[in-house]
Amino acid sequence: MRRILKRTYSLERLNALSDGVYAFSLTLLVLDLKAPEIPGVTNPELIADLLGQIPNFIAYIISFLIVACFWIIHHRILHSVTKCDEGALKLNLLHLLFVSLTPYCASLIGH
């Protein structure tokens, strides 16, 4: 009887992809925060504009903390793993799909 070996993969590429998606998601979060584009803006206008963006700042902070916590947990989980199979790769990609949607969700919440 022939034994079928399950293919395993190195974690280096999985970690590199995951770290890249996390970094990109964290970077995209800040793009929803806009500086006022009014030439010669006065202090009261600037303050009014910034106060109007408070929901965006709150959404940014909450989303940043959530993604950062997910990254820490992800790192802890993968730290104890030495090899992974195709199923683990697919689950990780599904996880990264939702991480990459975080900037869009934060934008919706902020607006």
Short mmCIF file of N, CA, C and O in Angstrom, two decimals:
data_model
loop_
_atom_site.label_atom_id
_atom_site.label_comp_id
_atom_site.label_asym_id
_atom_site.label_seq_id
_atom_site.Cartn_x
_atom_site.Cartn_y
_atom_site.Cartn_z
N MET A 1 0.85 -1.18 0.00
CA MET A 1 0.00 0.00 0.00
C MET A 1 0.89 1.24 0.00
O MET A 1 1.83 1.35 0.78
N ARG A 2 0.57 2.16 -0.86
CA ARG A 2 1.36 3.38 -1.00
C ARG A 2 0.84 4.45 -0.06
O ARG A 2 -0.36 4.70 0.02
N ARG A 3 1.74 5.07 0.63
CA ARG A 3 1.39 6.11 1.59
C ARG A 3 1.47 7.48 0.91
O ARG A 3 2.45 7.80 0.26
N ILE A 4 0.42 8.27 1.04
CA ILE A 4 0.40 9.61 0.45
C ILE A 4 0.88 10.60 1.51
O ILE A 4 0.31 10.68 2.60
N LEU A 5 1.94 11.30 1.17
CA LEU A 5 2.49 12.30 2.09
C LEU A 5 1.80 13.63 1.88
O LEU A 5 1.57 14.05 0.75
N LYS A 6 1.47 14.25 2.96
CA LYS A 6 0.88 15.57 2.90
C LYS A 6 1.99 16.59 2.70
O LYS A 6 2.99 16.58 3.39
N ARG A 7 1.82 17.46 1.73
CA ARG A 7 2.83 18.47 1.45
C ARG A 7 2.79 19.55 2.52
O ARG A 7 1.73 20.04 2.89
N THR A 8 3.96 19.91 3.00
CA THR A 8 4.06 20.99 3.99
C THR A 8 4.85 22.14 3.39
O THR A 8 5.62 21.97 2.45
N TYR A 9 4.63 23.31 3.95
CA TYR A 9 5.24 24.53 3.43
C TYR A 9 6.01 25.24 4.53
O TYR A 9 5.66 25.17 5.70
N SER A 10 7.01 25.97 4.12
CA SER A 10 7.79 26.78 5.05
C SER A 10 6.96 27.96 5.51
O SER A 10 6.13 28.48 4.77
N LEU A 11 7.21 28.40 6.71
CA LEU A 11 6.45 29.52 7.25
C LEU A 11 7.01 30.88 6.84
O LEU A 11 6.35 31.89 7.03
N GLU A 12 8.20 30.91 6.26
CA GLU A 12 8.82 32.19 5.92
C GLU A 12 7.97 33.00 4.94
O GLU A 12 7.74 34.19 5.15
N ARG A 13 7.50 32.36 3.89
CA ARG A 13 6.69 33.07 2.90
C ARG A 13 5.33 33.43 3.47
O ARG A 13 4.79 34.50 3.18
N LEU A 14 4.77 32.55 4.28
CA LEU A 14 3.48 32.84 4.92
C LEU A 14 3.62 34.06 5.82
O LEU A 14 2.77 34.96 5.78
N ASN A 15 4.67 34.11 6.61
CA ASN A 15 4.90 35.26 7.48
C ASN A 15 5.15 36.53 6.68
O ASN A 15 4.65 37.61 7.04
N ALA A 16 5.91 36.43 5.60
CA ALA A 16 6.20 37.61 4.78
C ALA A 16 4.92 38.18 4.16
O ALA A 16 4.68 39.39 4.20
N LEU A 17 4.09 37.30 3.61
CA LEU A 17 2.83 37.76 3.03
C LEU A 17 1.93 38.36 4.09
O LEU A 17 1.36 39.44 3.91
N SER A 18 1.82 37.68 5.21
CA SER A 18 0.95 38.16 6.29
C SER A 18 1.42 39.51 6.81
O SER A 18 0.61 40.43 6.96
N ASP A 19 2.71 39.64 7.07
CA ASP A 19 3.24 40.93 7.55
C ASP A 19 2.99 42.04 6.53
O ASP A 19 2.67 43.17 6.90
N GLY A 20 3.13 41.72 5.25
CA GLY A 20 2.88 42.70 4.21
C GLY A 20 1.44 43.17 4.17
O GLY A 20 1.16 44.37 4.05
N VAL A 21 0.51 42.22 4.29
CA VAL A 21 -0.91 42.58 4.29
C VAL A 21 -1.25 43.41 5.52
O VAL A 21 -1.97 44.41 5.43
N TYR A 22 -0.73 43.02 6.67
CA TYR A 22 -0.97 43.81 7.88
C TYR A 22 -0.40 45.23 7.75
O TYR A 22 -1.07 46.20 8.07
N ALA A 23 0.83 45.34 7.25
CA ALA A 23 1.45 46.66 7.10
C ALA A 23 0.68 47.52 6.10
O ALA A 23 0.44 48.71 6.35
N PHE A 24 0.26 46.92 5.01
CA PHE A 24 -0.49 47.66 4.00
C PHE A 24 -1.85 48.11 4.55
O PHE A 24 -2.27 49.25 4.33
N SER A 25 -2.51 47.24 5.29
CA SER A 25 -3.80 47.59 5.88
C SER A 25 -3.66 48.74 6.88
O SER A 25 -4.48 49.67 6.88
N LEU A 26 -2.63 48.67 7.72
CA LEU A 26 -2.41 49.75 8.68
C LEU A 26 -2.10 51.07 7.97
O LEU A 26 -2.53 52.14 8.41
N THR A 27 -1.38 51.00 6.87
CA THR A 27 -1.05 52.21 6.11
C THR A 27 -2.29 52.80 5.45
O THR A 27 -2.50 54.01 5.47
N LEU A 28 -3.13 51.94 4.88
CA LEU A 28 -4.34 52.43 4.22
C LEU A 28 -5.31 53.10 5.19
O LEU A 28 -6.07 53.98 4.79
N LEU A 29 -5.28 52.69 6.44
CA LEU A 29 -6.19 53.28 7.42
C LEU A 29 -6.01 54.79 7.52
O LEU A 29 -6.97 55.53 7.63
N VAL A 30 -4.78 55.26 7.47
CA VAL A 30 -4.50 56.67 7.68
C VAL A 30 -4.91 57.53 6.47
O VAL A 30 -5.08 58.73 6.61
N LEU A 31 -5.08 56.92 5.32
CA LEU A 31 -5.40 57.69 4.12
C LEU A 31 -6.79 58.33 4.17
O LEU A 31 -7.08 59.24 3.40
N ASP A 32 -7.63 57.87 5.07
CA ASP A 32 -8.97 58.45 5.20
C ASP A 32 -8.95 59.75 6.01
O ASP A 32 -9.94 60.48 6.02
N LEU A 33 -7.84 60.04 6.65
CA LEU A 33 -7.70 61.29 7.41
C LEU A 33 -7.17 62.34 6.45
O LEU A 33 -6.10 62.19 5.88
N LYS A 34 -7.93 63.40 6.28
CA LYS A 34 -7.58 64.43 5.30
C LYS A 34 -7.21 65.74 5.99
O LYS A 34 -7.89 66.18 6.91
N ALA A 35 -6.15 66.35 5.49
CA ALA A 35 -5.79 67.70 5.95
C ALA A 35 -6.69 68.70 5.21
O ALA A 35 -7.05 68.47 4.05
N PRO A 36 -7.06 69.78 5.87
CA PRO A 36 -7.91 70.78 5.20
C PRO A 36 -7.21 71.34 3.97
O PRO A 36 -6.01 71.61 3.99
N GLU A 37 -7.95 71.49 2.88
CA GLU A 37 -7.38 71.99 1.63
C GLU A 37 -7.88 73.41 1.33
O GLU A 37 -8.08 73.76 0.17
N ILE A 38 -8.07 74.19 2.35
CA ILE A 38 -8.56 75.56 2.19
C ILE A 38 -7.35 76.49 2.25
O ILE A 38 -6.70 76.58 3.29
N PRO A 39 -7.05 77.20 1.15
CA PRO A 39 -5.92 78.13 1.21
C PRO A 39 -6.22 79.27 2.18
O PRO A 39 -7.33 79.80 2.23
N GLY A 40 -5.24 79.62 2.98
CA GLY A 40 -5.41 80.70 3.94
C GLY A 40 -6.42 80.39 5.02
O GLY A 40 -7.14 81.26 5.50
N VAL A 41 -6.48 79.13 5.43
CA VAL A 41 -7.45 78.72 6.44
C VAL A 41 -7.15 79.42 7.77
O VAL A 41 -5.99 79.58 8.16
N THR A 42 -8.19 79.85 8.42
CA THR A 42 -8.03 80.50 9.72
C THR A 42 -8.13 79.45 10.82
O THR A 42 -8.59 78.33 10.59
N ASN A 43 -7.71 79.82 12.02
CA ASN A 43 -7.77 78.88 13.14
C ASN A 43 -9.18 78.37 13.40
O ASN A 43 -9.36 77.17 13.60
N PRO A 44 -10.21 79.24 13.43
CA PRO A 44 -11.56 78.71 13.66
C PRO A 44 -12.01 77.74 12.57
O PRO A 44 -12.67 76.74 12.87
N GLU A 45 -11.64 78.01 11.32
CA GLU A 45 -12.02 77.09 10.23
C GLU A 45 -11.28 75.76 10.35
O GLU A 45 -11.86 74.70 10.12
N LEU A 46 -10.03 75.83 10.74
CA LEU A 46 -9.24 74.62 10.93
C LEU A 46 -9.82 73.77 12.05
O LEU A 46 -9.98 72.56 11.91
N ILE A 47 -10.14 74.42 13.15
CA ILE A 47 -10.72 73.70 14.30
C ILE A 47 -12.06 73.07 13.92
O ILE A 47 -12.33 71.92 14.25
N ALA A 48 -12.88 73.82 13.18
CA ALA A 48 -14.18 73.29 12.75
C ALA A 48 -14.00 72.09 11.84
O ALA A 48 -14.72 71.09 11.96
N ASP A 49 -13.03 72.16 10.93
CA ASP A 49 -12.76 71.05 10.02
C ASP A 49 -12.27 69.82 10.79
O ASP A 49 -12.72 68.70 10.53
N LEU A 50 -11.35 70.03 11.71
CA LEU A 50 -10.83 68.91 12.51
C LEU A 50 -11.91 68.29 13.39
O LEU A 50 -11.96 67.07 13.55
N LEU A 51 -12.77 69.13 13.97
CA LEU A 51 -13.87 68.59 14.78
C LEU A 51 -14.83 67.78 13.93
O LEU A 51 -15.39 66.78 14.39
N GLY A 52 -15.01 68.19 12.68
CA GLY A 52 -15.86 67.43 11.77
C GLY A 52 -15.28 66.07 11.40
O GLY A 52 -15.99 65.17 10.97
N GLN A 53 -13.97 65.94 11.58
CA GLN A 53 -13.31 64.67 11.26
C GLN A 53 -13.16 63.74 12.47
O GLN A 53 -12.56 62.67 12.35
N ILE A 54 -13.69 64.12 13.60
CA ILE A 54 -13.57 63.29 14.81
C ILE A 54 -14.04 61.85 14.56
O ILE A 54 -13.35 60.91 14.97
N PRO A 55 -15.17 61.63 13.88
CA PRO A 55 -15.55 60.23 13.62
C PRO A 55 -14.49 59.46 12.83
O PRO A 55 -14.26 58.28 13.09
N ASN A 56 -13.83 60.14 11.89
CA ASN A 56 -12.76 59.47 11.12
C ASN A 56 -11.58 59.13 12.01
O ASN A 56 -10.97 58.06 11.88
N PHE A 57 -11.22 60.04 12.93
CA PHE A 57 -10.11 59.77 13.85
C PHE A 57 -10.44 58.61 14.79
O PHE A 57 -9.59 57.75 15.05
N ILE A 58 -11.66 58.58 15.27
CA ILE A 58 -12.08 57.48 16.17
C ILE A 58 -12.06 56.15 15.42
O ILE A 58 -11.55 55.14 15.93
N ALA A 59 -12.61 56.15 14.19
CA ALA A 59 -12.59 54.93 13.38
C ALA A 59 -11.16 54.48 13.10
O ALA A 59 -10.85 53.29 13.14
N TYR A 60 -10.27 55.43 12.84
CA TYR A 60 -8.86 55.12 12.58
C TYR A 60 -8.22 54.47 13.81
O TYR A 60 -7.57 53.42 13.70
N ILE A 61 -8.40 55.08 14.96
CA ILE A 61 -7.77 54.57 16.19
C ILE A 61 -8.28 53.17 16.53
O ILE A 61 -7.50 52.25 16.80
N ILE A 62 -9.59 52.99 16.48
CA ILE A 62 -10.18 51.67 16.80
C ILE A 62 -9.69 50.63 15.80
O ILE A 62 -9.27 49.53 16.19
N SER A 63 -9.73 50.96 14.52
CA SER A 63 -9.30 50.00 13.49
C SER A 63 -7.82 49.68 13.60
O SER A 63 -7.42 48.52 13.43
N PHE A 64 -7.01 50.68 13.87
CA PHE A 64 -5.57 50.45 14.03
C PHE A 64 -5.32 49.50 15.19
O PHE A 64 -4.53 48.55 15.07
N LEU A 65 -6.00 49.72 16.31
CA LEU A 65 -5.81 48.85 17.47
C LEU A 65 -6.27 47.43 17.20
O LEU A 65 -5.63 46.46 17.62
N ILE A 66 -7.38 47.28 16.48
CA ILE A 66 -7.89 45.94 16.15
C ILE A 66 -6.89 45.21 15.26
O ILE A 66 -6.53 44.05 15.52
N VAL A 67 -6.43 45.87 14.19
CA VAL A 67 -5.47 45.23 13.28
C VAL A 67 -4.16 44.91 14.01
O VAL A 67 -3.59 43.84 13.83
N ALA A 68 -3.71 45.83 14.85
CA ALA A 68 -2.48 45.59 15.62
C ALA A 68 -2.64 44.38 16.55
O ALA A 68 -1.74 43.54 16.65
N CYS A 69 -3.78 44.26 17.21
CA CYS A 69 -4.03 43.10 18.09
C CYS A 69 -4.08 41.81 17.28
O CYS A 69 -3.52 40.79 17.69
N PHE A 70 -4.75 41.84 16.11
CA PHE A 70 -4.78 40.66 15.25
C PHE A 70 -3.37 40.26 14.82
O PHE A 70 -3.05 39.08 14.77
N TRP A 71 -2.53 41.26 14.50
CA TRP A 71 -1.16 40.96 14.07
C TRP A 71 -0.37 40.31 15.21
O TRP A 71 0.36 39.33 14.99
N ILE A 72 -0.53 40.82 16.42
CA ILE A 72 0.18 40.24 17.57
C ILE A 72 -0.27 38.80 17.81
O ILE A 72 0.55 37.90 18.01
N ILE A 73 -1.57 38.57 17.76
CA ILE A 73 -2.11 37.22 17.95
C ILE A 73 -1.62 36.30 16.84
O ILE A 73 -1.20 35.15 17.08
N HIS A 74 -1.67 36.78 15.61
CA HIS A 74 -1.21 36.00 14.45
C HIS A 74 0.26 35.62 14.63
O HIS A 74 0.66 34.48 14.39
N HIS A 75 1.06 36.58 15.06
CA HIS A 75 2.48 36.33 15.29
C HIS A 75 2.69 35.28 16.39
O HIS A 75 3.53 34.38 16.24
N ARG A 76 1.93 35.39 17.45
CA ARG A 76 2.05 34.40 18.55
C ARG A 76 1.68 33.00 18.08
O ARG A 76 2.34 32.02 18.45
N ILE A 77 0.62 32.90 17.30
CA ILE A 77 0.19 31.59 16.80
C ILE A 77 1.27 30.99 15.91
O ILE A 77 1.66 29.83 16.07
N LEU A 78 1.76 31.77 14.95
CA LEU A 78 2.73 31.23 14.00
C LEU A 78 4.11 31.01 14.61
O LEU A 78 4.91 30.26 14.06
N HIS A 79 4.37 31.65 15.74
CA HIS A 79 5.67 31.47 16.40
C HIS A 79 5.87 30.02 16.86
O HIS A 79 6.99 29.51 16.85
N SER A 80 4.78 29.35 17.22
CA SER A 80 4.89 27.99 17.72
C SER A 80 4.76 26.93 16.62
O SER A 80 4.91 25.74 16.89
N VAL A 81 4.50 27.35 15.39
CA VAL A 81 4.31 26.42 14.28
C VAL A 81 5.61 26.31 13.50
O VAL A 81 6.29 27.31 13.27
N THR A 82 5.96 25.08 13.07
CA THR A 82 7.19 24.90 12.29
C THR A 82 6.90 24.67 10.81
O THR A 82 7.67 25.06 9.97
N LYS A 83 5.82 24.02 10.49
CA LYS A 83 5.42 23.75 9.10
C LYS A 83 3.91 23.92 9.00
O LYS A 83 3.19 23.81 9.98
N CYS A 84 3.44 24.18 7.78
CA CYS A 84 1.99 24.27 7.59
C CYS A 84 1.62 23.55 6.30
O CYS A 84 2.45 23.38 5.41
N ASP A 85 0.36 23.14 6.21
CA ASP A 85 -0.11 22.46 5.01
C ASP A 85 -0.97 23.42 4.19
O ASP A 85 -1.14 24.59 4.53
N GLU A 86 -1.51 22.92 3.10
CA GLU A 86 -2.29 23.76 2.20
C GLU A 86 -3.55 24.30 2.87
O GLU A 86 -3.96 25.44 2.62
N GLY A 87 -4.15 23.51 3.73
CA GLY A 87 -5.34 23.98 4.47
C GLY A 87 -5.03 25.17 5.35
O GLY A 87 -5.81 26.13 5.40
N ALA A 88 -3.89 25.13 6.01
CA ALA A 88 -3.49 26.26 6.86
C ALA A 88 -3.22 27.50 6.01
O ALA A 88 -3.56 28.62 6.42
N LEU A 89 -2.63 27.32 4.83
CA LEU A 89 -2.39 28.44 3.94
C LEU A 89 -3.71 29.08 3.50
O LEU A 89 -3.84 30.30 3.49
N LYS A 90 -4.67 28.25 3.16
CA LYS A 90 -5.98 28.77 2.73
C LYS A 90 -6.68 29.50 3.87
O LYS A 90 -7.28 30.56 3.65
N LEU A 91 -6.62 28.95 5.07
CA LEU A 91 -7.24 29.62 6.22
C LEU A 91 -6.55 30.96 6.50
O LEU A 91 -7.21 31.95 6.83
N ASN A 92 -5.23 30.99 6.36
CA ASN A 92 -4.50 32.23 6.57
C ASN A 92 -4.89 33.28 5.52
O ASN A 92 -5.07 34.45 5.85
N LEU A 93 -5.05 32.86 4.28
CA LEU A 93 -5.47 33.79 3.23
C LEU A 93 -6.89 34.31 3.49
O LEU A 93 -7.17 35.49 3.25
N LEU A 94 -7.75 33.46 3.98
CA LEU A 94 -9.10 33.91 4.34
C LEU A 94 -9.03 34.94 5.46
O LEU A 94 -9.72 35.98 5.42
N HIS A 95 -8.20 34.69 6.44
CA HIS A 95 -7.99 35.64 7.53
C HIS A 95 -7.48 36.97 6.98
O HIS A 95 -7.97 38.04 7.34
N LEU A 96 -6.50 36.92 6.07
CA LEU A 96 -5.94 38.14 5.50
C LEU A 96 -6.94 38.89 4.64
O LEU A 96 -6.88 40.12 4.53
N LEU A 97 -7.89 38.17 4.04
CA LEU A 97 -8.96 38.82 3.28
C LEU A 97 -9.72 39.78 4.18
O LEU A 97 -9.97 40.94 3.82
N PHE A 98 -10.06 39.33 5.38
CA PHE A 98 -10.82 40.18 6.30
C PHE A 98 -9.94 41.30 6.88
O PHE A 98 -10.43 42.40 7.10
N VAL A 99 -8.67 41.01 7.11
CA VAL A 99 -7.76 42.07 7.58
C VAL A 99 -7.67 43.17 6.53
O VAL A 99 -7.71 44.36 6.85
N SER A 100 -7.58 42.79 5.26
CA SER A 100 -7.44 43.79 4.20
C SER A 100 -8.71 44.60 3.98
O SER A 100 -8.67 45.67 3.38
N LEU A 101 -9.84 44.12 4.46
CA LEU A 101 -11.10 44.87 4.37
C LEU A 101 -11.25 45.90 5.48
O LEU A 101 -12.13 46.75 5.43
N THR A 102 -10.40 45.85 6.47
CA THR A 102 -10.50 46.75 7.61
C THR A 102 -10.47 48.23 7.22
O THR A 102 -11.28 49.01 7.72
N PRO A 103 -9.57 48.68 6.33
CA PRO A 103 -9.58 50.10 5.96
C PRO A 103 -10.91 50.54 5.33
O PRO A 103 -11.40 51.63 5.60
N TYR A 104 -11.51 49.68 4.52
CA TYR A 104 -12.80 50.01 3.91
C TYR A 104 -13.88 50.13 4.99
O TYR A 104 -14.66 51.09 4.99
N CYS A 105 -13.90 49.17 5.91
CA CYS A 105 -14.89 49.20 7.00
C CYS A 105 -14.69 50.44 7.88
O CYS A 105 -15.65 51.08 8.30
N ALA A 106 -13.44 50.77 8.16
CA ALA A 106 -13.14 51.96 8.98
C ALA A 106 -13.64 53.21 8.27
O ALA A 106 -14.18 54.13 8.92
N SER A 107 -13.47 53.26 6.96
CA SER A 107 -13.93 54.42 6.20
C SER A 107 -15.45 54.54 6.26
O SER A 107 -16.00 55.64 6.42
N LEU A 108 -16.13 53.41 6.15
CA LEU A 108 -17.60 53.42 6.26
C LEU A 108 -18.04 53.91 7.63
O LEU A 108 -18.98 54.71 7.74
N ILE A 109 -17.38 53.42 8.66
CA ILE A 109 -17.75 53.81 10.02
C ILE A 109 -17.47 55.30 10.25
O ILE A 109 -18.28 56.01 10.85
N GLY A 110 -16.33 55.78 9.74
CA GLY A 110 -15.96 57.17 9.92
C GLY A 110 -16.89 58.14 9.20
O GLY A 110 -17.08 59.28 9.64
N HIS A 111 -17.46 57.71 8.10
CA HIS A 111 -18.35 58.58 7.35
C HIS A 111 -19.80 58.31 7.68
O HIS A 111 -20.69 58.98 7.33
#
